Amino acid sequence: MAHASDGRSMEFKLPDLGEGLTEAEIVRWLVEVGDVVAVDQPVVEVETAKAMVEVPCPYGGVVTARFGEEGTELPVGAPLVTVAVGATAADGPARASGTGAGSGTGTGEAPAAGPPAAEKKPEGSGNVLVGYGTSEAPARRRRVRPERRVATGASGRANGRVRDAGQPAGPAVRTAEPVDGPVPVISPLVRRLARQHDLDLRELAGSGPDGLILRADVEYALRAAAAQGGRTAGREAGTGGVPVAATAAGAATSSDGTRVPLKGVRGAVADKLSRSRREIPDATCWVDADATELMRARTAMNASGGPKISLVALLARICTAALARFPELNSTVDTEAREIVRLDGVHLGFAAQTDRGLVVPVVRDAHARDAESLTAEFARLTEAGRAGRLTPGELTGGTFTLNNYGVFGVDGSTPIINHPEAAMLGVGRIVPKPWVHEGELAVRQVVQLSLTFDHRVCDGGTAGGFLRYVADCVEQPAVLLRTL
């Protein structure tokens, strides 16, 4: 998504990253204003509701403006950067001196006139998703630093603060003259705060890099105006009397507690779980099982050489065998058509807790994999989840979920189904407990298994049969040999 604002400057907008995502949060900028970038070079790392993605720009040249601070949430289609196409280090300052709309990093001067757009075609592949760019190696980035203005006149602002005429001017202070072009503000929260309090941002000079207007600058101006009998700081009904600090991005503290925005992964999880609770009439059944023989079987497998087999891989193999016997649970409900759609393949999701929150990576075609293949895929997806490298495709399309909450040291749970799936198997911790084995009391390795299912796709008999089969395989792994 790129837009030619003139014959030489290209505006690159946040592309559609797929899977119906409508917004993304800027995590880290990979370029600065003045950097020389190559075609398809990543310019920013963003976090969607499903993954962190590096976004490449389809144009080569000098970056003249960036839109959004780190932590800012942008909708799909919003500008990310502008690039002076074809610019080099020699003419970079002339090209990079334009006003950075929303970034405030330019000097406010128009770029020099150049050849018509028809004579100079922008270089670009048109590809905007990671993995779809050209194979050309990125050029070495060079920094072109825009010139800075020095304040003149009887009054101005230092570090975004109102300066009286009698105060000495600090070094390299920008003028407070009204801005004719775009206001150097990139945070939507700063704009909203100013709008709620009827504050003209064109009258402020920011304390941020290259004159960027920050939230602190707006708050200071509001306090100064209130002290001088000017504008009333809380006149807009939208603030509801909440202190200015309570409108900040991220966690905001007020007298009633701390507010944390539901966005990113946390917001996506909240939306999905809420939808599941609204639409799915779920029920849960559970059973205790003696996992001693399963643990012994795993020990024997790992002692025979070759890759180590994980416990979750064995449980996944049991799940796929159980779903072959009870396919009703590998389905979804089409509410518009009022139909149950039974799915042919098993794409097994597994709940994984990461620093970014709960994610559910999906093992494709789990029914066609053996224990070794499942172990390797679980390990790969888990590592990608912890590193934040899971792609949207690896986080969607599941048909059944395995939830090993035993890693948290708990025995049981009644989890919420991962919409639009129809069931989830929960596995508690495996601990030594007294158990009657072959007519005698013994200490055995016991686990609690639970099945949460959509009551629209089956009745309790099917759910109970599925769970009983899983428990039988846990207690006597040789049962699996009948269907292997």
Coordinates of C-alpha atoms in Angstrom, one line a residue, residues 55-359:
V55 CA 7.2 -4.8 7.5
P56 CA 9.3 -4.1 4.4
C57 CA 8.9 -1.0 2.3
P58 CA 8.5 -1.6 -1.5
Y59 CA 10.5 1.6 -2.3
G60 CA 14.1 2.5 -2.2
G61 CA 15.5 6.0 -1.3
V62 CA 15.8 8.3 1.7
V63 CA 13.3 8.1 4.5
T64 CA 11.9 11.6 4.9
A65 CA 9.2 11.0 7.6
R66 CA 8.0 8.4 10.0
F67 CA 4.5 8.2 11.3
G68 CA 4.0 7.0 14.9
E69 CA 6.0 6.5 18.0
E70 CA 6.9 3.1 19.3
G71 CA 3.8 1.9 21.2
T72 CA 1.4 3.8 18.9
E73 CA -1.4 1.7 17.4
L74 CA -2.2 2.4 13.7
P75 CA -5.1 1.1 11.6
V76 CA -4.4 -0.6 8.3
G77 CA -4.0 2.0 5.6
A78 CA -2.5 4.6 7.9
P79 CA 0.8 6.1 6.7
L80 CA 4.0 4.5 8.0
V81 CA 6.9 6.3 6.2
T82 CA 7.5 8.6 3.3
V83 CA 10.5 7.9 1.0
A84 CA 12.2 10.2 -1.4
V85 CA 12.6 7.6 -4.2
G86 CA 16.0 7.3 -5.7
A87 CA 17.6 9.8 -3.4
T88 CA 21.2 9.1 -2.4
A89 CA 23.5 10.3 0.4
A90 CA 24.6 13.3 -1.7
D91 CA 21.2 14.7 -2.3
G92 CA 19.6 13.2 0.9
P93 CA 19.5 16.5 2.9
A94 CA 17.6 18.3 0.1
R95 CA 15.2 15.4 -0.2
A96 CA 14.8 14.7 3.5
S97 CA 14.1 18.3 4.4
G98 CA 10.4 18.1 3.7
T99 CA 7.8 18.3 6.4
G100 CA 7.3 14.8 7.9
A101 CA 3.5 14.7 8.2
G102 CA 2.8 13.5 11.6
S103 CA 6.4 12.9 12.5
G104 CA 7.7 16.5 12.9
T105 CA 11.1 15.4 11.8
G106 CA 11.5 17.7 8.8
T107 CA 12.5 21.4 8.7
G108 CA 9.2 22.5 7.1
E109 CA 10.8 23.5 3.8
A110 CA 9.4 22.1 0.5
P111 CA 11.7 19.7 -1.4
A112 CA 13.5 21.0 -4.4
A113 CA 11.7 20.8 -7.7
G114 CA 12.5 17.6 -9.6
P115 CA 11.6 15.9 -12.9
P116 CA 8.0 15.0 -13.5
A117 CA 6.6 11.7 -12.2
A118 CA 6.4 10.3 -15.7
E119 CA 10.2 10.8 -16.3
K120 CA 11.2 9.0 -13.0
K121 CA 9.5 5.8 -12.1
P122 CA 9.7 4.8 -8.4
E123 CA 11.8 1.6 -7.8
G124 CA 9.7 -1.0 -6.0
S125 CA 8.6 -4.5 -6.1
G126 CA 5.1 -3.8 -4.8
N127 CA 5.5 -6.6 -2.3
V128 CA 4.8 -5.5 1.3
L129 CA 4.7 -8.8 3.3
V130 CA 7.7 -10.5 4.9
G131 CA 9.0 -13.3 2.7
Y132 CA 7.6 -11.9 -0.5
G133 CA 10.3 -9.3 -1.3
T134 CA 13.1 -9.4 -3.7
S135 CA 16.3 -11.3 -3.1
E136 CA 18.4 -8.1 -3.4
A137 CA 20.5 -7.5 -0.4
P138 CA 19.7 -4.3 1.6
A139 CA 22.0 -1.4 1.0
R140 CA 24.0 0.0 3.9
R141 CA 22.0 2.6 5.7
R142 CA 23.4 6.1 6.0
R143 CA 22.0 8.8 8.3
V144 CA 21.1 12.2 6.9
R145 CA 20.4 14.6 9.7
P146 CA 18.0 17.4 9.0
E147 CA 19.0 20.9 10.0
R148 CA 17.5 22.4 13.1
R149 CA 16.0 25.9 13.6
V150 CA 17.0 28.3 16.2
A151 CA 14.3 30.3 17.9
T152 CA 14.0 34.1 17.3
G153 CA 11.6 36.7 18.5
A154 CA 10.4 38.0 21.8
S155 CA 8.7 34.8 23.0
G156 CA 8.9 31.1 22.3
R157 CA 8.9 27.7 24.0
A158 CA 11.7 25.7 25.4
N159 CA 11.2 22.0 25.7
G160 CA 7.5 22.5 24.9
R161 CA 7.0 25.0 27.8
V162 CA 5.7 28.5 27.4
R163 CA 8.6 31.0 27.7
D164 CA 8.1 34.6 28.7
A165 CA 9.8 37.4 26.8
G166 CA 12.0 38.1 29.7
Q167 CA 13.4 34.7 30.0
P168 CA 16.7 33.9 28.3
A169 CA 16.4 31.7 25.3
G170 CA 18.0 28.2 25.7
P171 CA 20.2 26.7 23.0
A172 CA 18.6 25.5 19.8
V173 CA 15.1 26.4 20.8
R174 CA 12.5 26.3 18.0
T175 CA 10.2 29.1 17.3
A176 CA 6.5 29.0 18.4
E177 CA 5.3 30.4 15.1
P178 CA 2.1 28.7 13.8
V179 CA 2.7 25.8 11.5
D180 CA 1.2 26.0 8.0
G181 CA 1.7 22.3 7.2
P182 CA 1.0 19.2 9.2
V183 CA 1.4 19.5 13.0
P184 CA 4.3 17.5 14.3
V185 CA 2.2 15.1 16.4
I186 CA 2.1 11.3 15.8
S187 CA 0.3 10.1 18.9
P188 CA -3.5 9.9 18.5
L189 CA -3.8 10.2 22.3
V190 CA -2.0 13.6 22.2
R191 CA -4.3 14.8 19.4
R192 CA -7.4 13.6 21.4
L193 CA -6.2 15.2 24.6
A194 CA -5.7 18.5 22.8
R195 CA -9.1 18.3 21.0
Q196 CA -10.9 17.5 24.3
H197 CA -9.5 20.6 25.9
D198 CA -9.9 22.9 22.8
L199 CA -6.1 23.4 22.5
D200 CA -4.6 24.4 19.2
L201 CA -1.5 22.2 18.7
R202 CA -0.2 24.7 16.1
E203 CA 0.6 27.1 18.9
L204 CA 2.9 24.6 20.6
A205 CA 6.5 23.8 20.0
G206 CA 7.2 20.2 21.1
S207 CA 10.0 19.0 23.4
G208 CA 10.4 15.7 21.5
P209 CA 13.0 14.9 18.8
D210 CA 12.9 17.6 16.1
G211 CA 10.0 19.4 17.7
L212 CA 7.7 16.4 18.2
I213 CA 4.8 17.4 20.4
L214 CA 4.5 15.0 23.3
R215 CA 1.7 14.5 25.8
A216 CA 3.8 16.2 28.5
D217 CA 3.8 19.4 26.3
V218 CA 0.0 19.4 26.0
E219 CA -0.4 18.8 29.8
Y220 CA 2.0 21.7 30.6
A221 CA 0.1 24.0 28.2
L222 CA -3.2 23.1 29.8
R223 CA -1.9 23.7 33.3
A224 CA -0.4 27.0 32.2
A225 CA -3.7 28.1 30.6
A226 CA -5.6 27.2 33.7
A227 CA -3.3 29.2 35.9
Q228 CA -3.6 32.2 33.7
G229 CA -7.4 32.1 33.7
G230 CA -7.5 30.9 30.1
R231 CA -9.0 27.7 29.0
T232 CA -10.5 25.4 31.6
A233 CA -8.5 22.2 31.6
G234 CA -11.5 19.9 32.0
R235 CA -14.2 21.6 30.0
E236 CA -14.9 18.7 27.6
A237 CA -17.4 16.2 28.8
G238 CA -15.3 13.5 27.2
T239 CA -12.8 13.6 30.1
G240 CA -15.5 13.0 32.7
G241 CA -13.5 14.8 35.3
V242 CA -10.7 12.2 35.1
P243 CA -7.2 13.7 35.7
V244 CA -5.2 14.3 32.5
A245 CA -2.8 11.5 33.5
A246 CA -5.6 9.0 33.3
T247 CA -6.0 9.4 29.6
A248 CA -2.4 8.2 28.8
A249 CA -1.7 5.3 26.6
G250 CA -0.8 2.0 28.4
A251 CA -1.6 1.6 32.1
A252 CA -3.1 4.8 33.5
T253 CA -3.5 5.4 37.2
S254 CA -6.5 7.2 38.7
S255 CA -8.1 7.4 42.1
D256 CA -10.2 4.3 41.2
G257 CA -7.2 2.1 40.3
T258 CA -5.1 1.3 37.3
R259 CA -6.5 1.1 33.8
V260 CA -4.7 -1.2 31.3
P261 CA -5.9 -1.0 27.6
L262 CA -7.1 -4.3 26.1
K263 CA -5.1 -4.3 22.9
G264 CA -2.6 -6.5 21.0
V265 CA -2.6 -10.1 22.1
R266 CA -4.5 -9.4 25.3
G267 CA -7.3 -7.7 23.3
A268 CA -7.5 -10.5 20.8
V269 CA -7.7 -13.1 23.5
A270 CA -10.4 -11.1 25.3
D271 CA -12.5 -10.8 22.1
K272 CA -12.2 -14.4 21.2
L273 CA -13.0 -15.8 24.6
S274 CA -15.9 -13.4 25.0
R275 CA -17.3 -14.6 21.7
S276 CA -16.9 -18.2 22.7
R277 CA -18.8 -17.6 25.9
R278 CA -21.6 -15.9 24.0
E279 CA -22.0 -18.4 21.2
I280 CA -21.0 -21.8 22.5
P281 CA -23.1 -23.8 25.0
D282 CA -20.2 -25.6 26.5
A283 CA -20.1 -28.4 29.1
T284 CA -17.1 -30.2 30.8
C285 CA -16.5 -33.7 32.0
W286 CA -13.4 -35.1 33.6
V287 CA -11.8 -38.3 34.8
D288 CA -8.7 -39.3 36.8
A289 CA -6.3 -41.7 35.0
D290 CA -3.2 -43.7 36.0
A291 CA -0.4 -42.4 33.8
T292 CA 2.3 -44.7 35.2
E293 CA 2.4 -46.9 32.1
L294 CA 2.5 -43.9 29.7
M295 CA 5.4 -42.5 31.6
R296 CA 7.2 -45.8 31.4
A297 CA 6.5 -46.1 27.7
R298 CA 8.0 -42.7 27.1
T299 CA 11.1 -43.6 29.1
A300 CA 11.5 -46.7 27.0
M301 CA 11.2 -44.7 23.8
N302 CA 13.8 -42.2 24.8
A303 CA 16.2 -44.9 26.0
S304 CA 16.2 -46.5 22.6
G305 CA 18.1 -43.7 20.9
G306 CA 17.0 -41.1 18.4
P307 CA 15.2 -37.8 19.1
K308 CA 13.6 -37.5 22.6
I309 CA 9.8 -37.8 22.6
S310 CA 7.9 -35.2 24.6
L311 CA 4.9 -36.1 26.8
V312 CA 2.7 -33.6 25.0
A313 CA 3.5 -35.3 21.7
L314 CA 2.2 -38.6 23.1
L315 CA -0.9 -36.9 24.4
A316 CA -1.4 -35.3 21.0
R317 CA -1.1 -38.7 19.3
I318 CA -3.7 -40.1 21.7
C319 CA -6.0 -37.1 20.8
T320 CA -5.8 -37.7 17.1
A321 CA -6.6 -41.4 17.6
A322 CA -9.6 -40.5 19.8
L323 CA -10.8 -37.9 17.2
A324 CA -10.7 -40.7 14.5
R325 CA -13.1 -42.7 16.7
F326 CA -15.3 -39.7 17.7
P327 CA -15.2 -37.2 14.7
E328 CA -18.1 -35.2 16.0
L329 CA -15.6 -33.4 18.2
N330 CA -13.4 -32.4 15.3
S331 CA -16.0 -30.0 13.9
T332 CA -17.4 -26.5 13.9
V333 CA -20.8 -24.9 13.8
D334 CA -22.0 -22.8 10.9
T335 CA -24.5 -20.6 12.7
E336 CA -25.8 -18.9 9.6
A337 CA -26.5 -22.1 7.8
R338 CA -27.4 -23.9 11.0
E339 CA -25.1 -26.8 10.1
I340 CA -22.4 -28.8 11.9
V341 CA -19.3 -29.0 9.7
R342 CA -17.3 -32.1 10.4
L343 CA -13.7 -31.6 9.4
D344 CA -11.5 -34.1 7.6
G345 CA -8.1 -33.2 9.0
V346 CA -7.0 -32.6 12.5
H347 CA -5.1 -29.3 12.9
L348 CA -4.2 -29.5 16.6
G349 CA -3.8 -26.3 18.6
F350 CA -2.0 -26.2 21.9
A351 CA -2.2 -23.5 24.5
A352 CA 1.2 -21.8 25.2
Q353 CA 1.9 -19.1 27.7
T354 CA 4.4 -16.5 26.5
D355 CA 5.7 -13.1 27.6
R356 CA 3.1 -11.6 25.2
G357 CA 0.3 -13.5 26.7
L358 CA -1.6 -16.7 25.8
V359 CA -1.2 -18.0 22.2

